[in-house]
Amino acid sequence: MDNGLLGEILKVVGLSKEFTKKKLFGSKISTVKAVEGVTFSLHDDEILVIAGESGSGNQQ
């Protein structure tokens, strides 16, 4: 019987991630939302690629 979960190796529900960013000389702090409310599942025969905006992975 296939219950829809056969082969599922990863399930993410409601993923959210924020980063705090300091302004020049640490004077102000702002919050940057990277993702909000992301839900997905990955099966054993699939490949998942996550791509952000240009420069989204760079440290500043």
JSON list of N, CA and C in Angstrom, two decimals, residues 4-10 42-45:
[
{"chain": "A", "resi": 4, "resn": "GLY", "atom": "N", "xyz": [1.81, 7.52, 0.24]},
{"chain": "A", "resi": 4, "resn": "GLY", "atom": "CA", "xyz": [2.36, 8.82, -0.15]},
{"chain": "A", "resi": 4, "resn": "GLY", "atom": "C", "xyz": [3.67, 9.15, 0.53]},
{"chain": "A", "resi": 5, "resn": "LEU", "atom": "N", "xyz": [4.10, 8.36, 1.48]},
{"chain": "A", "resi": 5, "resn": "LEU", "atom": "CA", "xyz": [5.34, 8.62, 2.20]},
{"chain": "A", "resi": 5, "resn": "LEU", "atom": "C", "xyz": [6.46, 7.68, 1.78]},
{"chain": "A", "resi": 6, "resn": "LEU", "atom": "N", "xyz": [6.17, 6.71, 0.93]},
{"chain": "A", "resi": 6, "resn": "LEU", "atom": "CA", "xyz": [7.17, 5.75, 0.49]},
{"chain": "A", "resi": 6, "resn": "LEU", "atom": "C", "xyz": [8.28, 6.47, -0.25]},
{"chain": "A", "resi": 7, "resn": "GLY", "atom": "N", "xyz": [9.51, 6.30, 0.19]},
{"chain": "A", "resi": 7, "resn": "GLY", "atom": "CA", "xyz": [10.65, 6.92, -0.45]},
{"chain": "A", "resi": 7, "resn": "GLY", "atom": "C", "xyz": [10.93, 8.34, 0.00]},
{"chain": "A", "resi": 8, "resn": "GLU", "atom": "N", "xyz": [10.12, 8.89, 0.88]},
{"chain": "A", "resi": 8, "resn": "GLU", "atom": "CA", "xyz": [10.34, 10.25, 1.36]},
{"chain": "A", "resi": 8, "resn": "GLU", "atom": "C", "xyz": [11.51, 10.23, 2.35]},
{"chain": "A", "resi": 9, "resn": "ILE", "atom": "N", "xyz": [12.56, 11.01, 2.06]},
{"chain": "A", "resi": 9, "resn": "ILE", "atom": "CA", "xyz": [13.73, 11.01, 2.94]},
{"chain": "A", "resi": 9, "resn": "ILE", "atom": "C", "xyz": [13.86, 12.29, 3.74]},
{"chain": "A", "resi": 10, "resn": "LEU", "atom": "N", "xyz": [13.12, 13.34, 3.34]},
{"chain": "A", "resi": 10, "resn": "LEU", "atom": "CA", "xyz": [13.17, 14.60, 4.07]},
{"chain": "A", "resi": 10, "resn": "LEU", "atom": "C", "xyz": [11.85, 15.33, 3.89]},
{"chain": "A", "resi": 42, "resn": "LEU", "atom": "N", "xyz": [11.35, 15.79, 0.07]},
{"chain": "A", "resi": 42, "resn": "LEU", "atom": "CA", "xyz": [12.33, 15.27, -0.87]},
{"chain": "A", "resi": 42, "resn": "LEU", "atom": "C", "xyz": [12.26, 13.75, -0.84]},
{"chain": "A", "resi": 43, "resn": "HIS", "atom": "N", "xyz": [12.18, 13.15, -2.01]},
{"chain": "A", "resi": 43, "resn": "HIS", "atom": "CA", "xyz": [12.10, 11.69, -2.13]},
{"chain": "A", "resi": 43, "resn": "HIS", "atom": "C", "xyz": [13.44, 11.14, -2.59]},
{"chain": "A", "resi": 44, "resn": "ASP", "atom": "N", "xyz": [13.64, 9.85, -2.39]},
{"chain": "A", "resi": 44, "resn": "ASP", "atom": "CA", "xyz": [14.94, 9.24, -2.65]},
{"chain": "A", "resi": 44, "resn": "ASP", "atom": "C", "xyz": [15.37, 9.29, -4.12]},
{"chain": "A", "resi": 45, "resn": "ASP", "atom": "N", "xyz": [14.47, 9.60, -5.04]},
{"chain": "A", "resi": 45, "resn": "ASP", "atom": "CA", "xyz": [14.84, 9.68, -6.45]},
{"chain": "A", "resi": 45, "resn": "ASP", "atom": "C", "xyz": [14.87, 11.12, -6.96]}
]
